[in-house]
Amino acid sequence: MPKYLDFQKIKESVSIEDAAKRLNLKLKQSGNQLRGECPSCKSGNERVLAITPSKNVFFCHAGDFGGDCIALVAHVLDFSMRDAAEWLTEPDMKPEVQKPKQEAKTEKAVQFDPEKFAARLVYVEEMQTLGISEDDAKLLGHGYHPQRKAIYLCSRNPDGSIAGFIKVRDVNAIEAPPRWILPSNVVPLVRRA
């Protein structure tokens, strides 16, 4: 019967850097990551394997695979997860004492500004196939976003504020309404002289 392996204990006792050193991975510091070539995928790109020591994880962009120290060993050596965990617990594996984790810097989350997004939308001729005139597009907040290279239709709350945007992937796949702006039900009263 195979011996019991406590995967959680192994992950806590062996840092991702220790596993990378034991695997003899050639890595270079790049910001808060270590980058190098993946010996398993052999892509030839020296930045395809990204190890983030602060989070104790890795990601191989060539293999589209990531995980902890056990997954790193399994990926590089083409082992099962169990074999990789055993490999990490072998006596010649002497992990360094893990440094206490630094508190993550609290960064301000970038808030989405719908008004700013709507201001970047421009009218393009493809919108004519949806039955949207240039004037209607300006009034409704519809348009083409040059950086995202897509048409966006603005959705509004009852109070007139922007609720969100709908990305149009295929202009021909949408069944457009006959009119985007309905005529007003307000009848102006004209006083005869």
Short mmCIF file of C-alpha atoms in Angstrom, two decimals:
data_model
loop_
_atom_site.label_atom_id
_atom_site.label_comp_id
_atom_site.label_asym_id
_atom_site.label_seq_id
_atom_site.Cartn_x
_atom_site.Cartn_y
_atom_site.Cartn_z
CA MET A 1 0.00 0.00 0.00
CA PRO A 2 1.45 3.40 -0.98
CA LYS A 3 2.42 5.74 1.82
CA TYR A 4 0.16 8.62 2.75
CA LEU A 5 1.21 12.01 1.39
CA ASP A 6 -0.15 15.20 2.90
CA PHE A 7 -0.25 17.42 -0.19
CA GLN A 8 -1.17 20.52 1.82
CA LYS A 9 1.81 20.03 4.16
CA ILE A 10 4.14 19.53 1.20
CA LYS A 11 2.87 22.72 -0.46
CA GLU A 12 3.40 24.66 2.77
CA SER A 13 6.88 23.27 3.44
CA VAL A 14 8.33 23.58 -0.08
CA SER A 15 8.30 26.97 -1.76
CA ILE A 16 7.89 27.30 -5.51
CA GLU A 17 11.44 28.75 -5.65
CA ASP A 18 12.86 25.67 -3.89
CA ALA A 19 11.11 23.39 -6.37
CA ALA A 20 12.44 25.48 -9.29
CA LYS A 21 16.00 25.31 -7.89
CA ARG A 22 15.78 21.54 -7.51
CA LEU A 23 14.52 21.27 -11.09
CA ASN A 24 17.55 23.37 -12.19
CA LEU A 25 15.33 25.84 -14.01
CA LYS A 26 17.19 28.82 -15.44
CA LEU A 27 15.11 31.79 -14.37
CA LYS A 28 15.56 35.55 -14.52
CA GLN A 29 13.92 38.16 -12.30
CA SER A 30 11.22 40.15 -14.10
CA GLY A 31 9.29 42.46 -11.79
CA ASN A 32 7.73 40.33 -9.07
CA GLN A 33 8.11 37.15 -11.15
CA LEU A 34 10.83 34.76 -12.21
CA ARG A 35 10.74 34.02 -15.94
CA GLY A 36 12.37 31.31 -18.02
CA GLU A 37 11.99 28.67 -20.70
CA CYS A 38 9.79 25.66 -19.97
CA PRO A 39 11.85 22.46 -20.40
CA SER A 40 8.67 20.44 -20.82
CA CYS A 41 7.06 22.50 -23.60
CA LYS A 42 10.33 23.44 -25.38
CA SER A 43 8.79 26.53 -26.97
CA GLY A 44 12.13 28.35 -27.31
CA ASN A 45 10.70 31.40 -25.55
CA GLU A 46 12.74 32.45 -22.51
CA ARG A 47 9.73 34.08 -20.83
CA VAL A 48 7.08 31.41 -21.28
CA LEU A 49 7.37 29.99 -17.74
CA ALA A 50 6.33 32.51 -15.08
CA ILE A 51 6.87 31.83 -11.38
CA THR A 52 5.35 34.21 -8.83
CA PRO A 53 7.10 33.59 -5.48
CA SER A 54 4.83 35.97 -3.53
CA LYS A 55 1.82 33.80 -4.40
CA ASN A 56 3.80 30.51 -4.50
CA VAL A 57 2.44 29.66 -7.97
CA PHE A 58 3.62 29.22 -11.56
CA PHE A 59 2.08 29.44 -15.02
CA CYS A 60 3.39 28.02 -18.30
CA HIS A 61 2.03 30.13 -21.16
CA ALA A 62 3.06 27.55 -23.79
CA GLY A 63 1.26 24.68 -22.09
CA ASP A 64 -1.53 26.89 -20.72
CA PHE A 65 -1.03 25.24 -17.34
CA GLY A 66 -0.27 26.49 -13.85
CA GLY A 67 -0.43 25.68 -10.18
CA ASP A 68 1.66 25.17 -7.05
CA CYS A 69 5.08 23.54 -6.46
CA ILE A 70 3.67 20.01 -6.91
CA ALA A 71 2.05 20.96 -10.22
CA LEU A 72 5.34 22.58 -11.35
CA VAL A 73 7.28 19.35 -10.77
CA ALA A 74 4.52 17.30 -12.42
CA HIS A 75 4.54 19.59 -15.47
CA VAL A 76 8.31 19.85 -15.93
CA LEU A 77 9.12 16.16 -15.27
CA ASP A 78 5.87 14.82 -16.79
CA PHE A 79 4.99 13.08 -13.50
CA SER A 80 1.62 12.38 -11.94
CA MET A 81 0.73 14.69 -9.05
CA ARG A 82 1.43 11.87 -6.57
CA ASP A 83 4.85 11.13 -8.06
CA ALA A 84 5.66 14.85 -8.06
CA ALA A 85 4.70 15.12 -4.37
CA GLU A 86 6.89 12.10 -3.54
CA TRP A 87 9.77 13.62 -5.52
CA LEU A 88 9.48 16.79 -3.44
CA THR A 89 9.60 14.82 -0.16
CA GLU A 90 12.76 12.85 -1.00
CA PRO A 91 15.55 13.28 1.60
CA ASP A 92 17.89 15.19 -0.72
CA MET A 93 15.21 17.86 -1.08
CA LYS A 94 16.12 20.37 1.62
CA PRO A 95 13.74 23.26 1.33
CA GLU A 96 14.80 26.61 2.65
CA VAL A 97 12.80 27.96 5.52
CA GLN A 98 9.96 29.88 3.98
CA LYS A 99 10.06 33.57 4.65
CA PRO A 100 6.95 34.97 6.29
CA LYS A 101 4.62 36.26 3.62
CA GLN A 102 4.56 40.00 3.30
CA GLU A 103 1.15 41.52 3.46
CA ALA A 104 -0.10 42.13 -0.03
CA LYS A 105 -0.09 45.76 -1.00
CA THR A 106 -3.60 47.00 -1.24
CA GLU A 107 -3.92 48.59 -4.62
CA LYS A 108 -6.79 50.73 -5.64
CA ALA A 109 -9.10 48.79 -7.88
CA VAL A 110 -9.55 50.60 -11.16
CA GLN A 111 -13.17 51.64 -11.38
CA PHE A 112 -14.99 51.41 -14.69
CA ASP A 113 -16.24 54.83 -15.75
CA PRO A 114 -19.18 54.29 -18.15
CA GLU A 115 -19.36 57.97 -19.12
CA LYS A 116 -15.68 57.99 -20.08
CA PHE A 117 -16.16 54.74 -22.03
CA ALA A 118 -19.18 56.19 -23.87
CA ALA A 119 -17.20 59.33 -24.75
CA ARG A 120 -14.67 57.19 -26.64
CA LEU A 121 -17.29 55.57 -28.87
CA VAL A 122 -17.39 56.80 -32.46
CA TYR A 123 -19.90 56.28 -35.26
CA VAL A 124 -18.95 53.86 -38.06
CA GLU A 125 -20.82 52.91 -41.24
CA GLU A 126 -21.43 49.33 -39.98
CA MET A 127 -23.89 50.80 -37.51
CA GLN A 128 -26.10 51.83 -40.42
CA THR A 129 -26.83 48.10 -40.98
CA LEU A 130 -28.28 48.07 -37.46
CA GLY A 131 -30.53 50.97 -38.43
CA ILE A 132 -28.71 53.43 -36.19
CA SER A 133 -28.18 56.90 -37.59
CA GLU A 134 -25.26 59.03 -36.44
CA ASP A 135 -27.58 61.32 -34.46
CA ASP A 136 -29.30 58.37 -32.77
CA ALA A 137 -25.92 56.84 -31.90
CA LYS A 138 -24.81 60.04 -30.16
CA LEU A 139 -28.10 60.37 -28.32
CA LEU A 140 -28.24 56.73 -27.19
CA GLY A 141 -24.52 56.28 -26.48
CA HIS A 142 -23.93 53.58 -29.11
CA GLY A 143 -20.71 53.40 -31.09
CA TYR A 144 -17.47 51.75 -32.11
CA HIS A 145 -14.59 51.59 -29.59
CA PRO A 146 -11.32 52.02 -31.54
CA GLN A 147 -9.09 50.27 -28.99
CA ARG A 148 -11.39 47.30 -28.40
CA LYS A 149 -12.29 47.14 -32.09
CA ALA A 150 -15.96 46.41 -31.51
CA ILE A 151 -19.36 48.08 -31.61
CA TYR A 152 -21.01 48.66 -28.23
CA LEU A 153 -24.68 49.36 -27.57
CA CYS A 154 -25.39 51.37 -24.44
CA SER A 155 -27.97 50.11 -21.95
CA ARG A 156 -29.47 52.70 -19.62
CA ASN A 157 -31.24 52.67 -16.26
CA PRO A 158 -34.71 54.24 -15.95
CA ASP A 159 -33.09 57.39 -14.52
CA GLY A 160 -31.00 57.78 -17.69
CA SER A 161 -27.66 56.73 -16.17
CA ILE A 162 -25.61 54.13 -18.02
CA ALA A 163 -26.25 50.58 -16.79
CA GLY A 164 -23.70 48.91 -19.07
CA PHE A 165 -22.67 48.14 -22.61
CA ILE A 166 -23.48 45.26 -24.94
CA LYS A 167 -20.65 44.19 -27.24
CA VAL A 168 -21.80 43.40 -30.78
CA ARG A 169 -19.68 40.57 -32.18
CA ASP A 170 -21.46 40.15 -35.51
CA VAL A 171 -23.48 43.04 -36.89
CA ASN A 172 -25.36 40.76 -39.29
CA ALA A 173 -26.49 38.39 -36.52
CA ILE A 174 -28.57 41.04 -34.75
CA GLU A 175 -32.19 41.66 -35.58
CA ALA A 176 -32.46 45.40 -35.21
CA PRO A 177 -35.67 47.09 -34.11
CA PRO A 178 -37.45 49.16 -36.78
CA ARG A 179 -36.70 52.36 -34.83
CA TRP A 180 -34.16 52.92 -32.06
CA ILE A 181 -35.80 56.08 -30.78
CA LEU A 182 -39.53 55.96 -30.37
CA PRO A 183 -41.52 59.10 -31.08
CA SER A 184 -42.46 61.05 -28.00
CA ASN A 185 -45.97 60.64 -26.67
CA VAL A 186 -45.95 64.31 -25.64
CA VAL A 187 -48.08 66.44 -27.92
CA PRO A 188 -47.03 70.08 -27.95
CA LEU A 189 -49.92 72.47 -27.48
CA VAL A 190 -49.90 75.42 -29.75
CA ARG A 191 -51.95 78.45 -28.84
CA ARG A 192 -53.58 80.05 -31.82
CA ALA A 193 -53.22 83.73 -32.12
#
